[in-house]
Tab-separated table of C-alpha atoms in Angstrom:
chain	number	residue	atom	x	y	z
A	1	ASP	CA	103.967	73.617	99.526
A	2	ARG	CA	107.605	72.810	98.766
A	3	VAL	CA	108.457	76.387	97.858
A	4	GLY	CA	106.745	77.626	101.001
A	5	PHE	CA	108.621	75.204	103.214
A	6	ALA	CA	111.916	76.042	101.475
A	7	LEU	CA	111.306	79.722	102.177
A	8	LEU	CA	110.380	78.878	105.762
A	9	ALA	CA	113.597	76.895	106.152
A	10	ALA	CA	115.636	79.821	104.826
A	11	ALA	CA	113.869	82.226	107.182
A	12	THR	CA	114.470	79.823	110.067
A	13	VAL	CA	118.187	79.711	109.325
A	14	MET	CA	118.366	83.495	109.237
A	15	PHE	CA	116.400	83.756	112.478
A	16	PHE	CA	118.617	81.371	114.423
A	17	LEU	CA	121.831	82.763	112.951
A	18	GLY	CA	121.107	85.838	115.037
A	19	PHE	CA	121.463	83.733	118.184
A	20	VAL	CA	124.659	82.115	116.928
A	21	PHE	CA	126.060	85.581	116.246
A	22	ALA	CA	124.930	86.869	119.660
A	23	TYR	CA	126.507	83.867	121.378
A	24	PHE	CA	129.926	84.245	119.792
A	25	TYR	CA	129.930	88.048	119.783
A	26	LEU	CA	129.006	88.385	123.444
A	27	ARG	CA	131.411	85.613	124.361
A	28	SER	CA	134.272	87.344	122.574
A	29	LEU	CA	133.535	90.673	124.329
A	30	ASP	CA	133.693	89.144	127.804
A	31	SER	CA	135.863	91.937	129.195
A	32	HIS	CA	134.443	91.865	132.743
A	33	HIS	CA	134.107	88.061	132.964
A	34	LEU	CA	130.326	88.263	133.068
A	35	TRP	CA	129.678	86.079	130.036
A	36	ARG	CA	129.170	82.918	132.080
A	37	PRO	CA	129.566	83.579	135.798
A	38	ALA	CA	129.959	80.767	138.316
A	39	GLY	CA	126.775	78.788	138.818
A	40	VAL	CA	125.442	79.284	135.301
A	41	GLU	CA	125.371	75.673	134.146
A	42	PRO	CA	122.265	74.134	132.581
A	43	PRO	CA	121.487	70.591	133.763
A	44	GLY	CA	122.406	67.987	131.177
A	45	GLY	CA	119.776	65.299	131.777
A	46	TYR	CA	116.825	67.190	130.384
A	47	VAL	CA	118.647	68.325	127.286
A	48	GLY	CA	119.842	64.776	126.673
A	49	ALA	CA	116.302	63.454	126.828
A	50	SER	CA	115.041	66.335	124.702
A	51	ALA	CA	117.749	65.911	122.056
A	52	ALA	CA	117.274	62.145	121.859
A	53	ALA	CA	113.502	62.481	121.533
A	54	ARG	CA	113.870	65.213	118.905
A	55	ALA	CA	116.317	63.092	116.876
A	56	ARG	CA	114.037	60.057	117.040
A	57	SER	CA	111.047	62.222	116.180
A	58	ALA	CA	112.837	63.603	113.126
A	59	GLY	CA	113.822	60.064	112.117
A	60	CYS	CA	110.213	58.883	112.397
A	61	GLY	CA	109.001	61.927	110.456
A	62	GLY	CA	111.593	61.380	107.731
A	63	HIS	CA	110.692	57.714	107.441
A	64	ALA	CA	107.003	58.579	107.285
A	65	ALA	CA	107.745	61.114	104.525
A	66	ARG	CA	109.686	58.511	102.489
A	67	VAL	CA	106.919	55.935	102.894
A	68	ALA	CA	104.236	58.507	102.036
A	69	ARG	CA	106.149	59.672	98.956
A	70	ARG	CA	106.199	56.090	97.674
A	71	GLY	CA	102.439	55.872	98.183
A	72	GLU	CA	102.495	53.165	100.825
A	73	GLY	CA	99.780	53.332	103.426
A	74	HIS	CA	101.695	52.672	106.637
A	75	TRP	CA	103.148	56.156	107.116
A	76	ILE	CA	100.538	57.073	109.742
A	77	PRO	CA	102.097	55.284	112.776
A	78	PHE	CA	105.472	56.873	112.064
A	79	ALA	CA	103.888	60.319	111.771
A	80	GLY	CA	102.121	59.747	115.094
A	81	ALA	CA	105.396	58.686	116.710
A	82	ALA	CA	107.069	61.807	115.310
A	83	VAL	CA	104.406	64.012	116.894
A	84	ALA	CA	104.508	62.218	120.255
A	85	LEU	CA	108.302	62.259	120.492
A	86	GLY	CA	108.432	65.889	119.383
A	87	LEU	CA	105.950	66.919	122.063
A	88	PHE	CA	107.979	64.983	124.630
A	89	ALA	CA	111.111	66.866	123.522
A	90	CYS	CA	109.339	70.207	123.982
A	91	ALA	CA	108.067	69.149	127.417
A	92	ALA	CA	111.574	68.078	128.471
A	93	GLN	CA	112.899	71.482	127.420
A	94	CYS	CA	110.219	73.195	129.498
A	95	LEU	CA	111.043	70.970	132.485
A	96	GLU	CA	114.653	72.035	132.164
A	97	TYR	CA	113.611	75.654	132.747
A	98	ALA	CA	112.045	74.648	136.065
A	99	HIS	CA	115.351	73.152	137.246
A	100	LEU	CA	117.754	75.895	136.214
A	101	SER	CA	119.799	77.605	138.881
A	102	PHE	CA	120.007	80.844	136.902
A	103	GLY	CA	117.743	83.281	135.115
A	104	PRO	CA	117.964	85.312	131.912
A	105	ARG	CA	119.671	88.170	133.766
A	106	SER	CA	122.590	85.973	134.941
A	107	GLY	CA	125.031	87.076	132.251
A	108	GLY	CA	125.315	87.011	128.497
A	109	TYR	CA	125.250	83.234	128.227
A	110	ALA	CA	122.059	82.994	130.266
A	111	SER	CA	120.252	85.606	128.199
A	112	VAL	CA	121.222	83.951	124.909
A	113	PHE	CA	120.367	80.533	126.360
A	114	PHE	CA	116.861	81.534	127.423
A	115	ALA	CA	116.021	83.433	124.239
A	116	TRP	CA	117.422	80.789	121.899
A	117	THR	CA	115.874	77.767	123.593
A	118	ALA	CA	112.491	79.378	124.286
A	119	LEU	CA	112.049	80.533	120.705
A	120	TYR	CA	113.310	77.181	119.448
A	121	VAL	CA	110.520	75.459	121.386
A	122	VAL	CA	108.004	77.833	119.771
A	123	PHE	CA	109.329	76.925	116.301
A	124	CYS	CA	109.161	73.226	117.213
A	125	LEU	CA	105.565	73.474	118.369
A	126	LEU	CA	104.566	75.265	115.165
A	127	ALA	CA	106.284	72.629	113.017
A	128	LEU	CA	104.741	69.833	115.057
A	129	TYR	CA	101.323	71.396	114.600
A	130	ARG	CA	101.714	70.979	110.844
A	131	VAL	CA	102.848	67.363	111.163
A	132	GLU	CA	100.022	66.654	113.635
A	133	ALA	CA	97.375	68.197	111.382
A	134	VAL	CA	98.437	65.994	108.488
A	135	PHE	CA	98.713	62.978	110.812
A	136	ALA	CA	95.133	63.598	112.017
A	137	ALA	CA	93.874	63.871	108.432
A	138	GLY	CA	95.626	60.619	107.558
A	139	LEU	CA	94.216	58.953	110.644
A	140	ARG	CA	90.666	60.011	109.715
A	141	ASN	CA	91.049	58.582	106.210
A	142	ARG	CA	93.080	55.470	107.066
A	143	ARG	CA	90.320	53.060	106.059
A	144	ASP	CA	89.740	54.689	102.671
A	145	PRO	CA	91.975	52.892	100.126
A	146	THR	CA	91.616	55.764	97.640
A	147	ALA	CA	92.703	58.441	100.151
A	148	ALA	CA	95.924	60.121	99.200
A	149	VAL	CA	98.588	61.358	101.560
A	150	PRO	CA	97.459	64.794	102.735
A	151	GLU	CA	99.143	67.557	100.828
A	152	GLY	CA	102.088	69.169	102.530
A	153	PHE	CA	103.044	66.202	104.681
A	154	VAL	CA	106.353	65.446	103.003
A	155	PRO	CA	107.662	69.041	103.092
A	156	GLY	CA	106.342	69.446	106.635
A	157	ALA	CA	108.116	66.297	107.834
A	158	LEU	CA	111.313	67.365	106.085
A	159	TYR	CA	111.107	70.794	107.729
A	160	TRP	CA	110.679	69.090	111.089
A	161	GLY	CA	113.873	67.117	110.413
A	162	PHE	CA	115.611	70.342	109.422
A	163	LEU	CA	114.462	71.990	112.637
A	164	ALA	CA	115.765	69.011	114.628
A	165	ALA	CA	119.153	69.517	112.957
A	166	ILE	CA	119.101	73.136	114.125
A	167	GLY	CA	118.419	71.752	117.599
A	168	VAL	CA	121.599	69.680	117.339
A	169	LEU	CA	123.495	72.865	116.444
A	170	ALA	CA	121.914	74.664	119.418
A	171	TRP	CA	122.861	71.796	121.713
A	172	ALA	CA	126.455	71.801	120.470
A	173	VAL	CA	126.845	75.546	120.896
A	174	LEU	CA	124.971	76.016	124.180
A	175	TYR	CA	126.118	72.894	126.017
A	176	LEU	CA	129.496	71.923	124.539
A	177	VAL	CA	131.234	75.145	123.490
């Protein structure tokens, strides 16, 4: 599982580097001032809620992974909190789309913004599925003292934290730069 998640993390970095390149390349070629026309500003409240929930979710997942690695049995509530907060972060990102004043055809920034954030949500949902599946298995076996931590939980939780860090990079580039 660890090798698989390491390869997945490397593939994820390569995937999202394409958006970083597109952002800076298109921004540098802004010869007709169409990179970010007037009115193309994403609302900040949704992304703030999404980023905070994603960071807390990654923290809960990381704590659950540390507790599970030590063999302690109380990793399940933290894994559940990681899933719930992660789903809230994805929902907040989707709500942001409903309140945008621009579309993907509103310049280079808008097209990179929509592609990057939409595909990021897809990656988040896939990672959360893995954490949720292990959380559900742990929840089913919580009363069995001989039940081990389901295989793949620790690398899955660490990948979720890694993906949350990529979300911080996306937030910094798309909202601050």
